[in-house]
Coordinates of C-alpha atoms and ligand atoms in Angstrom, one line a residue:
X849 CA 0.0 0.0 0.0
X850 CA 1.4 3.2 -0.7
X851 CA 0.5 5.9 1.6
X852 CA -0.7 9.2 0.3
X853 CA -1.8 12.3 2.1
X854 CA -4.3 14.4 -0.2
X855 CA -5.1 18.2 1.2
X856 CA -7.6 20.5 -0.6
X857 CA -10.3 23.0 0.1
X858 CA -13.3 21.3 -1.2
X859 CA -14.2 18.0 -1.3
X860 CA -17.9 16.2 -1.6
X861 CA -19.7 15.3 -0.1
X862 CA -18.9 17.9 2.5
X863 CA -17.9 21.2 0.8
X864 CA -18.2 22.0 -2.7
X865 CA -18.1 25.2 -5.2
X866 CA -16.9 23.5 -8.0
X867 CA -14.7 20.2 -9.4
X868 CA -12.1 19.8 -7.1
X869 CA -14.8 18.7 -4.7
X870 CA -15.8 15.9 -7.1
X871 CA -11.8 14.9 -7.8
X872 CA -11.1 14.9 -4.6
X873 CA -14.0 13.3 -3.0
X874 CA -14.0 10.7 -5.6
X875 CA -9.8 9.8 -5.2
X876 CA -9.7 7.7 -2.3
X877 CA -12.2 5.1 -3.3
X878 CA -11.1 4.8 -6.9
X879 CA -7.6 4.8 -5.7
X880 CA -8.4 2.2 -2.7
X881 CA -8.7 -0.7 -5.8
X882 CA -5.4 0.3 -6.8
X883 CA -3.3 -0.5 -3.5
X884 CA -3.5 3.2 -1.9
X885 CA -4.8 4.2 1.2
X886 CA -5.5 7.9 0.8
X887 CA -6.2 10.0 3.6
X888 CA -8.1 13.2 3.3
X889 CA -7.2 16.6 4.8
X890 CA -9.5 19.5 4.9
X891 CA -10.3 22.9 6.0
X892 CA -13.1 22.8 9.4
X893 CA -15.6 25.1 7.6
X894 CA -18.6 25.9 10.3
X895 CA -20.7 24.2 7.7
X896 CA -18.4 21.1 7.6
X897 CA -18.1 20.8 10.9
X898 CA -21.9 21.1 11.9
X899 CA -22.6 18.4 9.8
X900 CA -20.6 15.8 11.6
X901 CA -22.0 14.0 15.1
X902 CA -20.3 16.1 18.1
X903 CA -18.0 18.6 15.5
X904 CA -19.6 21.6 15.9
X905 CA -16.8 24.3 15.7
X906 CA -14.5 24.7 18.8
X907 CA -16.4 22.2 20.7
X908 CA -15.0 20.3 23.2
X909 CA -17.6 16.6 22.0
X910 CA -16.6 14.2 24.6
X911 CA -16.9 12.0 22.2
X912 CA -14.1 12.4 19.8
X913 CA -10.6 13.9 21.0
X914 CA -8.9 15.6 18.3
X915 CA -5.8 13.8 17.0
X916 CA -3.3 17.1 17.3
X917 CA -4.1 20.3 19.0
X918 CA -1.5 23.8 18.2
X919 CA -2.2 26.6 21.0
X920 CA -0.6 28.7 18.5
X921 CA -1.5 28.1 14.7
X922 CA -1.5 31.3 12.9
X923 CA -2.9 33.2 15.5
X924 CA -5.1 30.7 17.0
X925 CA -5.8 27.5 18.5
X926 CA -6.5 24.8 16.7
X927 CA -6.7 21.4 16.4
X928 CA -7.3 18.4 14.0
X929 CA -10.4 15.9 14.1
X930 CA -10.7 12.4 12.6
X931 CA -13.4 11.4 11.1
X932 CA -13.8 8.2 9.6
X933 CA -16.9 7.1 7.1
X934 CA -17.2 4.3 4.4
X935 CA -13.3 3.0 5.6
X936 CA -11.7 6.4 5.1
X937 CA -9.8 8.7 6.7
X938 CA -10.8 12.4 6.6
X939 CA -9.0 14.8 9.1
X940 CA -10.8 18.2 9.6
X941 CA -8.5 21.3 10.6
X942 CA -10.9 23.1 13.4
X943 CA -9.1 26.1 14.0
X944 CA -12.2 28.9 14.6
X945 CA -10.5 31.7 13.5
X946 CA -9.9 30.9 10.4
X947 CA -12.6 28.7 8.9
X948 CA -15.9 29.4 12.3
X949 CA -17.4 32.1 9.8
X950 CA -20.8 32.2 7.6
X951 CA -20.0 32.7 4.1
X952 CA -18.4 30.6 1.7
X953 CA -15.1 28.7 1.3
X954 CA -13.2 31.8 -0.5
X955 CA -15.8 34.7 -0.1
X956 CA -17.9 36.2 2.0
X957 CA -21.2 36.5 2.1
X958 CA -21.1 39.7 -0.4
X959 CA -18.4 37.8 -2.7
X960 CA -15.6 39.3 -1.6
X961 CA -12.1 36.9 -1.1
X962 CA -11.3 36.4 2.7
X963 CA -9.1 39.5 3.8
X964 CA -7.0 36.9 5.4
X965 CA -7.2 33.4 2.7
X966 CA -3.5 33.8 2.8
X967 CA -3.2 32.8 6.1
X968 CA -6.1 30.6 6.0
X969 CA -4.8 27.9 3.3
X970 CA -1.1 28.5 5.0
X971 CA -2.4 27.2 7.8
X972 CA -4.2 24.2 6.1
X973 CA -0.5 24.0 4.2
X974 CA 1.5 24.0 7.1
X975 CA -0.4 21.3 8.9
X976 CA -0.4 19.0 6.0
X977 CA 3.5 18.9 6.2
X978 CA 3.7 18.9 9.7
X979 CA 1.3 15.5 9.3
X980 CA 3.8 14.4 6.3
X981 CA 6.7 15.3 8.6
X982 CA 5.6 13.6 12.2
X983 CA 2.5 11.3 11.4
X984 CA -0.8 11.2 12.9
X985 CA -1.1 7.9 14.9
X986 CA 1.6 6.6 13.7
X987 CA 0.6 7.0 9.7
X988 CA 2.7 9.1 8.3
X989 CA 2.0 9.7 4.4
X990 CA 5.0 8.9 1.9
X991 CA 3.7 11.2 -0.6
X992 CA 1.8 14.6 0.1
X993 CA -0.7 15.3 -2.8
X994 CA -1.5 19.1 -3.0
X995 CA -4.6 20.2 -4.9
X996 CA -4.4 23.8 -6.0
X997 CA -3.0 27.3 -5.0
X998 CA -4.8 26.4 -1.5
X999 CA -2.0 23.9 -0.8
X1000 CA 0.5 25.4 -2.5
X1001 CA 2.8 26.0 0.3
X1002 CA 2.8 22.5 1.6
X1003 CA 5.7 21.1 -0.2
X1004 CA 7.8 24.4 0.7
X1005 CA 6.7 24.0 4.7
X1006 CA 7.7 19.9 4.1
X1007 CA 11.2 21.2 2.8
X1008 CA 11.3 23.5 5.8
X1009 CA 11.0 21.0 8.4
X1010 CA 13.2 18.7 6.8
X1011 CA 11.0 16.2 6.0
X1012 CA 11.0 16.9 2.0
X1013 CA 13.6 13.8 0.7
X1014 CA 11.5 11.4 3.0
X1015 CA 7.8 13.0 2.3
X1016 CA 7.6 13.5 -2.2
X1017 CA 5.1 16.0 -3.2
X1018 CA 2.6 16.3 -6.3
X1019 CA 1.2 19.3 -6.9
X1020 CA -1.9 19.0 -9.5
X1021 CA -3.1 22.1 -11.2
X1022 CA -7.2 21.8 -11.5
X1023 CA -7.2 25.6 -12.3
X1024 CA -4.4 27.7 -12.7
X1025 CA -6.7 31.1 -13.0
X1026 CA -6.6 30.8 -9.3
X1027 CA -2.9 31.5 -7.8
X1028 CA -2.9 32.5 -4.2
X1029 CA -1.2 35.9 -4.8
X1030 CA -0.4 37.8 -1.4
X1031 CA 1.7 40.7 -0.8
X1032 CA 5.4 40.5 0.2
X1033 CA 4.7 41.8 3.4
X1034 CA 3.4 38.6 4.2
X1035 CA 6.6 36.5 3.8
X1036 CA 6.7 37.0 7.8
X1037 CA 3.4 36.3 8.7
X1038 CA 2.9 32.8 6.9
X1039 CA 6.4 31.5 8.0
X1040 CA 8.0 31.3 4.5
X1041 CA 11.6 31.4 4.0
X1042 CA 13.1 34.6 2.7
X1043 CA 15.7 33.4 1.0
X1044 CA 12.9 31.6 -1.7
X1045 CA 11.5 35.3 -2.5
X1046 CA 13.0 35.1 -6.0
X1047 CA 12.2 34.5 -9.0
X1048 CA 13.1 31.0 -9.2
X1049 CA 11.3 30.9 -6.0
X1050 CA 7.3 31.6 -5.0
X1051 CA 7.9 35.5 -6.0
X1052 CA 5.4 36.5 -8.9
X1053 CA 5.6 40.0 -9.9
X1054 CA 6.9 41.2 -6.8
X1055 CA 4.3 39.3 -4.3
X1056 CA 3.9 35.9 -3.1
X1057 CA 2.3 33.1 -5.2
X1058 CA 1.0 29.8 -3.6
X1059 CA 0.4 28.0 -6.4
X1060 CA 3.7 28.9 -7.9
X1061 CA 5.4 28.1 -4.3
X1062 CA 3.8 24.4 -4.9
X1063 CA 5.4 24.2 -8.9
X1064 CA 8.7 25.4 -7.6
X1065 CA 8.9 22.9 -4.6
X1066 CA 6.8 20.0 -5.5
X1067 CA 8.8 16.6 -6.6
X1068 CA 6.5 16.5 -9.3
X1069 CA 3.1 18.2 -11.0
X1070 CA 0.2 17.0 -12.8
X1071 CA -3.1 18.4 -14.2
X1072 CA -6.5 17.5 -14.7
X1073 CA -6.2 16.0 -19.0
X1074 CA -3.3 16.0 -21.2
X1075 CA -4.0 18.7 -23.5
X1076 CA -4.5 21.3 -20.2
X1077 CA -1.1 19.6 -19.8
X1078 CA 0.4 20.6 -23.0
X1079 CA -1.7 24.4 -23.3
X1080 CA -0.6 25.2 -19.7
X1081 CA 3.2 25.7 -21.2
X1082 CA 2.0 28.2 -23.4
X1083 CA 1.2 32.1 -23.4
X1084 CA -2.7 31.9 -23.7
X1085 CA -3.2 29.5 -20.9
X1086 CA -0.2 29.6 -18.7
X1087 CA -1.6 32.9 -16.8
X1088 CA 2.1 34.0 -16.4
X1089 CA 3.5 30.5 -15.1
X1090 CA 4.1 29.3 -18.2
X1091 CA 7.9 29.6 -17.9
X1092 CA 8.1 27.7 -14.7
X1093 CA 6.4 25.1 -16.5
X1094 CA 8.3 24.7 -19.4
X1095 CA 11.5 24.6 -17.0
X1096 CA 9.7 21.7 -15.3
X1097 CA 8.6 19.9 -18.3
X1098 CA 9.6 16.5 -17.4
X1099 CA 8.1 16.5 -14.1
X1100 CA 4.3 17.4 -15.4
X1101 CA 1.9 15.0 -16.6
X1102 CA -1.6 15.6 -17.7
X1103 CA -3.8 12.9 -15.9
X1104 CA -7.6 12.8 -17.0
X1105 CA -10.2 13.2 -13.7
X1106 CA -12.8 10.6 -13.8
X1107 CA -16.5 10.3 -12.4
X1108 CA -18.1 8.3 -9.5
X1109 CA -20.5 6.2 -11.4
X1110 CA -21.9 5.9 -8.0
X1111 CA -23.3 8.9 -7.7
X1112 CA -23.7 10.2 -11.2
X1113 CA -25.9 7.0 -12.2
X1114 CA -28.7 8.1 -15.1
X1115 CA -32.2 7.6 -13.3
X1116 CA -33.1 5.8 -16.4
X1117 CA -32.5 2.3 -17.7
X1118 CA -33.3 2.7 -21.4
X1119 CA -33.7 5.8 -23.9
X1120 CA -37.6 5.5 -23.4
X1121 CA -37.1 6.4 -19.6
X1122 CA -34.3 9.3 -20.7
X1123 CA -37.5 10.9 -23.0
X1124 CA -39.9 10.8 -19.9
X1125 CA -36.9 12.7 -17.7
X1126 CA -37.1 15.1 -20.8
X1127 CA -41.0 15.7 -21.0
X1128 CA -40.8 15.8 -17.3
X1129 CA -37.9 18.7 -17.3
X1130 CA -39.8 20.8 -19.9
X1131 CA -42.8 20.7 -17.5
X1132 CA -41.3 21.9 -14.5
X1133 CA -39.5 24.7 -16.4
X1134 CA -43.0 25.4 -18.8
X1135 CA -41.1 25.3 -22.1
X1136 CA -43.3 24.0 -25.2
X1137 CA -42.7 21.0 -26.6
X1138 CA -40.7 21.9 -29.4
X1139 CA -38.9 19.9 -32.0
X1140 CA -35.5 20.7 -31.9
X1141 CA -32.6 19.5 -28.8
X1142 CA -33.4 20.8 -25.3
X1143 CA -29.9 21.9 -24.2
X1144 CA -28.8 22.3 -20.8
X1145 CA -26.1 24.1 -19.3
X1146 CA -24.9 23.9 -15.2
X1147 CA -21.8 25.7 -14.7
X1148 CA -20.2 28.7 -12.8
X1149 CA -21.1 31.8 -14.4
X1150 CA -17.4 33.0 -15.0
X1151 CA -15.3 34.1 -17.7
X1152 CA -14.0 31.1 -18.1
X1153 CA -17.0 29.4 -19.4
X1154 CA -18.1 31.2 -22.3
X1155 CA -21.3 32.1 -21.1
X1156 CA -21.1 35.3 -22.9
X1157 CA -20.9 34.2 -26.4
X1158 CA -23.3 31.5 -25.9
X1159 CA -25.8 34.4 -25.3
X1160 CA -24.7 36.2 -28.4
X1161 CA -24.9 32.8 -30.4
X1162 CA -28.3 31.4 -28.5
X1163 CA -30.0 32.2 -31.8
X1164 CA -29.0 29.5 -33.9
X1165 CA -30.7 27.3 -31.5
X1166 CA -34.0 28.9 -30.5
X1167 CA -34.3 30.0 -34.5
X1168 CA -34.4 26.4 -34.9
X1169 CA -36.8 25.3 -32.4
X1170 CA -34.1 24.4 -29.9
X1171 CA -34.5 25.2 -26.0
X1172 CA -32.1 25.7 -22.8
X1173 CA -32.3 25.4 -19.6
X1174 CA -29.0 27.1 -17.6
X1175 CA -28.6 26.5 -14.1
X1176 CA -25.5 28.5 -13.0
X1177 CA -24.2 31.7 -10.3
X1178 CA -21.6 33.5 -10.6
X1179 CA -20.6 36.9 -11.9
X1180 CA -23.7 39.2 -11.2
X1181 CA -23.8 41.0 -15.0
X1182 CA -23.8 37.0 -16.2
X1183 CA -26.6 36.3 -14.0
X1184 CA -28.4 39.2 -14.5
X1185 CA -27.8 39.1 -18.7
X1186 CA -29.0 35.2 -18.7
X1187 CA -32.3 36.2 -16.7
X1188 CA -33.3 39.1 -18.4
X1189 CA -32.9 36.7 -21.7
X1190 CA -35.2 34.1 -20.5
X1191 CA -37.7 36.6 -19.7
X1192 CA -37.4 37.4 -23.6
X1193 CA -37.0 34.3 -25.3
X1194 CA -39.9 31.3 -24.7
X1195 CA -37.3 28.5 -25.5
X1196 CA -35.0 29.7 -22.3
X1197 CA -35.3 29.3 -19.0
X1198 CA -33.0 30.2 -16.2
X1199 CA -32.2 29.0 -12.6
X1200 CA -29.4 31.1 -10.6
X1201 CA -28.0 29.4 -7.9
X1202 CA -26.4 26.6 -6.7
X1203 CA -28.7 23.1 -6.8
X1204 CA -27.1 19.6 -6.6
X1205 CA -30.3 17.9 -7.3
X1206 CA -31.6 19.8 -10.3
X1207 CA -28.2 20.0 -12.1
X1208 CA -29.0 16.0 -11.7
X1209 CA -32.2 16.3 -13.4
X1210 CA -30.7 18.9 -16.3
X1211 CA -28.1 15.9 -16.5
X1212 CA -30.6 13.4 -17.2
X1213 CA -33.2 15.0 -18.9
X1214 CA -31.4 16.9 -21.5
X1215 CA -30.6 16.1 -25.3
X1216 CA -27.3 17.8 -25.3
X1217 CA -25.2 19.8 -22.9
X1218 CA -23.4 22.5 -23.3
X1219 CA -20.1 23.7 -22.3
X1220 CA -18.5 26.7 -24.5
X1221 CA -15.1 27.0 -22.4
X1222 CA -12.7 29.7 -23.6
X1223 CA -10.3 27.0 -21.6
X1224 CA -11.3 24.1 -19.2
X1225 CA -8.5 22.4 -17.5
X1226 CA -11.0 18.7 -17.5
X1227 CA -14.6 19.6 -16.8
X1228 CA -16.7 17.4 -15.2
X1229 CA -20.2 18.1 -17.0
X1230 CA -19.7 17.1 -20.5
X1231 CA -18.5 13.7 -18.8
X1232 CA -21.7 13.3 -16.6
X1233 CA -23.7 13.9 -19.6
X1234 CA -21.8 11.5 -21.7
X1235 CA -23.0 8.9 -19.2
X1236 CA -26.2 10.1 -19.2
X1237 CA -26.3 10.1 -23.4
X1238 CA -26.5 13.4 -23.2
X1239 CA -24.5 14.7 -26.4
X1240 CA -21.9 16.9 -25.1
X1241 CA -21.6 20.3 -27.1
X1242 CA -17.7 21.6 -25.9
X1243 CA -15.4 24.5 -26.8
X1244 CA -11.9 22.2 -28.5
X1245 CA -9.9 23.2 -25.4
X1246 CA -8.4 21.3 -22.5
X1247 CA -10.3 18.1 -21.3
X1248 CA -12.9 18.8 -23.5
X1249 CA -10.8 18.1 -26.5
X1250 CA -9.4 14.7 -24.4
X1251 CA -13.1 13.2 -24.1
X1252 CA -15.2 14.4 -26.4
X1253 CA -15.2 12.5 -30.2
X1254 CA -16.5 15.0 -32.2
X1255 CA -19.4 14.4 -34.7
X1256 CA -17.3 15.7 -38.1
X1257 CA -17.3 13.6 -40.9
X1258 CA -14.7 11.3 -40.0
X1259 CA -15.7 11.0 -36.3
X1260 CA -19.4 10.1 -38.0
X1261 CA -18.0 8.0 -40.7
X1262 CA -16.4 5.6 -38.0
X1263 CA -19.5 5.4 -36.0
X1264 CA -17.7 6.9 -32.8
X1265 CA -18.7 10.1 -32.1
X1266 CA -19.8 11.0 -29.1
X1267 CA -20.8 15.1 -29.2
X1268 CA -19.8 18.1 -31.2
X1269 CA -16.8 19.9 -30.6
X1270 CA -16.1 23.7 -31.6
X1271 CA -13.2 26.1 -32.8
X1272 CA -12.2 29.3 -32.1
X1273 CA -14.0 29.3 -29.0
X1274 CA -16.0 32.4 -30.7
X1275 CA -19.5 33.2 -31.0
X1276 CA -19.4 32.4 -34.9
X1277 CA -18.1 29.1 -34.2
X1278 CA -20.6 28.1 -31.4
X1279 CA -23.4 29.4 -33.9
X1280 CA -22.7 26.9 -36.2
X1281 CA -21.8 24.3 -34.0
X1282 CA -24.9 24.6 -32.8
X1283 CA -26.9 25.0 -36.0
X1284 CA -25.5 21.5 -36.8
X1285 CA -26.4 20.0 -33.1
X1286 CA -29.8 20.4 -34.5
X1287 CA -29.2 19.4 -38.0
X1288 CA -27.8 16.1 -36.1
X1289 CA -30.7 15.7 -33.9
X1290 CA -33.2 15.6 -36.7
X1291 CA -31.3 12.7 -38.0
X1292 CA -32.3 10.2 -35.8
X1293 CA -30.2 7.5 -36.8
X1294 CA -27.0 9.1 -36.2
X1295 CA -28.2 10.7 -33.2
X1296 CA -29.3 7.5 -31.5
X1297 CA -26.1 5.9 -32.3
X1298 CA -24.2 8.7 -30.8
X1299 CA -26.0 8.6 -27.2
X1300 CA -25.1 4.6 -27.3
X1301 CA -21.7 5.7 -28.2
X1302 CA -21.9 8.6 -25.3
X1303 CA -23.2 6.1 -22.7
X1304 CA -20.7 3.1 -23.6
X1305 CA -17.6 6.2 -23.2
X1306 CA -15.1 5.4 -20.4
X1307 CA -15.8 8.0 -18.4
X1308 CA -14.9 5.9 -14.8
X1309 CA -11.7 6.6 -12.8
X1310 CA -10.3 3.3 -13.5
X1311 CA -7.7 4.1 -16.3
X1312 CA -6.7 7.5 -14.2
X1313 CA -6.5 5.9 -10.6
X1314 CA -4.4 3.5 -12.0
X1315 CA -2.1 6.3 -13.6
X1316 CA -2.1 8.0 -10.2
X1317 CA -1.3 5.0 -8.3
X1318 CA 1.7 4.5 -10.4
X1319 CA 3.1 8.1 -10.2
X1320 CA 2.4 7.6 -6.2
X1321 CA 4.2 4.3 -5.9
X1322 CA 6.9 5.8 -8.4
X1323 CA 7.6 9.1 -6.1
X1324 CA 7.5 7.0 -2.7
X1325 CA 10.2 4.6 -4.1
X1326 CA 12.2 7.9 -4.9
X1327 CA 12.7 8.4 -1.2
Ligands
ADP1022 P1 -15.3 23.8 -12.5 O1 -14.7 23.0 -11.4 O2 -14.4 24.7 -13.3 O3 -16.5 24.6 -11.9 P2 -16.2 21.3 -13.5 O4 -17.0 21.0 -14.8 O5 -15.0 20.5 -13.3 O6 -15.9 22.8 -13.6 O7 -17.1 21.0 -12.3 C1 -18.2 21.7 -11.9 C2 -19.0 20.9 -10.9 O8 -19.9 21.7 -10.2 C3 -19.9 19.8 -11.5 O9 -20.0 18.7 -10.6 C4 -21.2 20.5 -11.7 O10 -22.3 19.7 -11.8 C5 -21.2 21.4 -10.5 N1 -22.0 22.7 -10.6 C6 -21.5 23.8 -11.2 N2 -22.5 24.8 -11.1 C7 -23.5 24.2 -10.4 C8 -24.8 24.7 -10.0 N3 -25.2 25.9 -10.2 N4 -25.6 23.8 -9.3 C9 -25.2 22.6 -9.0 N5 -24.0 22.1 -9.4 C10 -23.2 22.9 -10.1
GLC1023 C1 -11.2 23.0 -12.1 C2 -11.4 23.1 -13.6 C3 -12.2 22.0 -14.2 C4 -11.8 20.7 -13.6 C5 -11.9 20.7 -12.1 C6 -11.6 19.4 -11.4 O1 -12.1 23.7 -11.3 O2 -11.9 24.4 -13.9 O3 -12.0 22.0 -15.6 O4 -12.7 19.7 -14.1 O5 -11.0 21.7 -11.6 O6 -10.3 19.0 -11.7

């Protein structure tokens, strides 16, 4: 068994805002087949902790003594509570004044970033490596998997305590749009050596970077599909890291996330049960039965995601008796644009806000959904939709080139495709791509064979859990 520490922000089912939560809820299970025994470090959120018997935040519950207690953990007490479900291991960091607060993970509850998230995920950093480097009841990781800027510092803390040639680190990149940036004033405050404020170091434009902290020092780094891998070295997605990547070329690998088929099961067991989730989705939003595809759409409303030019290119679909259905929150003038649409347009409805079970039934019920990314380092929906047979319609960028077979001639001609993939990721080119998602959709035939296709796509963590395992087993054998 190779023993891996994984620390994050988010993870399901008890914090989410986005994919990480699914990665890194779904790791330890799918990793457990392959001779791993992942353990599970998070952030004590008030909401986190409320939902687990006797956690409430700063408690004493008689019931469960923490495993490590700090009188003195940047600026606070705090201490770490175990809590084990399903065989796993997840440790909870309580430490009130960082992570007792109402509000979200990152914001507050007007949107705005933590004044202190610096210290916050320093904190979470620095007690992941002091686990790596002492052990927590006498497990002590061999390799420390970071997740994002949040962890960023971890493998710079492990080399710190001298624990870094024993301890390897892999740092995975789900997003590198987020960077933990901080000013240099807090070198001090968070504990990080002076001497690594360079640029070969964690300095970015004169501050501190997290994330970049975690490409400099980790042993090696991965992201979420193999093209993110290979755009990530360049200008237009690198998001000024670019050169650090490049320099560390042989040490990144682009390793595709997975789904839990366990959760994101279709509700259906043949095509005739996927039409009823249909007819049943266009009666709770009271869209007409139209012809043409319903489309659905569940995403963070963010630059990132195109949302803009799929309003400017909605057209082509509603012209042709196509509908959508968005579930999304985000940036207000997104939400407020997509609303004031779907007051307009019959064929459009809109629900803002954040709603596990009805991005479920989009999932389901939908003919095709969309996801017109201006860059996505995996995404998660198009995959959930494969497996529910419904047809992926993706921006040609990142993981959404990796696992969708586009419907062009030759992807048609083979009998393999399994959605519709576009480029430039402009309005123009998601016009047409999705005046021919209805031209497909008419066509039966092809159509029907492409939702077989969709559903028979190996969208399951098996391949990637055993890539992971590998790279872990590969790193602790490195020692
Ligand atoms: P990202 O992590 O960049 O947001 P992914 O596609 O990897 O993109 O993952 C998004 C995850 O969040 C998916 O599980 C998706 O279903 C979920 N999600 C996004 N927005 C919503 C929403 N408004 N309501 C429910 N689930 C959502
Ligand atoms: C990030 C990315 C998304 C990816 C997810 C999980 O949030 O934006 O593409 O699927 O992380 O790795």
């Amino acid at each position: 068994m190779t023993r891996v520490l994984s620390v994050a922000s988010e993870c399901v089912p008890f914090i989410k805002t986005g994919g990480l939560a699914d990665v890194v809820g779904a790791l330890p299970g799918a990793l457990a087949r392959h001779g791993v025994d992942m353990r599970v470090l998070l952030p004590g959120y008030r909401q986190v902790l409320a939902q687990l018997p006797g956690g409430a935040p700063g408690a004493k519950p008689s019931d469960r003594a923490p495993v490590a207690e700090w009188d003195n953990l940047f600026g606070g007490f705090a201490r770490l509570i175990e809590h084990r479900a399903d065989g796993r291991v997840i440790w909870f960091l309580d430490a009130p004044h960082l992570f007792d607060r109402d509000g979200g993970p990152y914001v507050d509850r007007s949107g705005r970033d933590w004044a202190d998230n610096a210290e916050r995920f320093a904190a979470l950093s620095s007690v992941a490596a002091m686990i790596s480097a002492e052990g927590i009841g006498g497990w002590t990781p061999q390799v420390l998997h970071c997740h994002d800027w949040q962890s960023g510092f971890a493998p710079l803390y492990l080399r710190e305590l001298g624990a870094a040639p024993r301890v390897r680190s892999l740092m995975t990149i789900h997003n590198i749009a987020f960077q933990g940036m901080a000013p240099a004033s807090m070198i001090g405050p968070l504990g990080l050596p002076r001497s690594g404020f360079t640029r070969d170091g964690y300095e970015f434009w004169d501050n501190i970077s997290a994330l970049k902290a975690g490409l400099v020092y980790a042993d090696k780094l991965s992201t979420v599909s193999p093209t993110y891998a290979s755009e990530l070295m360049t200008p237009e997605f690198g998001m000024g890291l670019e050169g650090i990547l490049q320099q560390r070329q042989e040490d990144l690998v682009g390793i595709l996330n997975g789904i839990d088929e366990d959760i994101w099961t279709p509700p259906f067991k043949s095509l005739a049960g996927k039409a009823k989730c249909r007819q049943a989705l266009r009666a709770e939003f009271g869209l007409p039965d139209w012809p043409g595809p319903l489309c659905v759409l569940v995403s963070r409303l963010t630059e990132q995601k195109g949302i803009d030019i799929l309003l400017q290119a909605l057209p082509a679909l509603l012209d042709r008796g196509g509908q959508l259905i968005l579930l999304g929150s985000g940036a207000p003038e997104l939400e407020s644009a997509f609303l004031d649409y779907a007051a307009g347009h019959e064929g459009v409805a809109t629900t803002i806000g954040y709603d596990e079970a009805l991005a479920r039934r989009l999932i389901a019920g939908g003919d095709a959904i969309l996801v017109p990314s201006r860059f996505e380092p995996c995404g998660l929906t198009q995959l959930y939709g494969l497996r529910h047979g419904t047809l992926p319609l993706v921006g040609l960028t990142g993981g959404l080139a990796d696992t969708v077979i586009n419907a062009s001639p030759a992807g048609l001609a083979a009998g393999a495709a399994t959605g519709l993939q576009f480029h430039p990721i402009t309005a123009q080119a998601l016009a047409q791509a999705l005046m021919k998602l209805v031209n497909l959709f008419q066509d039966r035939e092809t159509w029907t064979r492409m939702m077989k296709n969709a559903m028979a796509a190996p969208v399951s963590w098996d391949h990637s859990a055993a890539t992971y395992a590998k790279l872990y087993a590969e790193l602790a054998a490195s020692e």
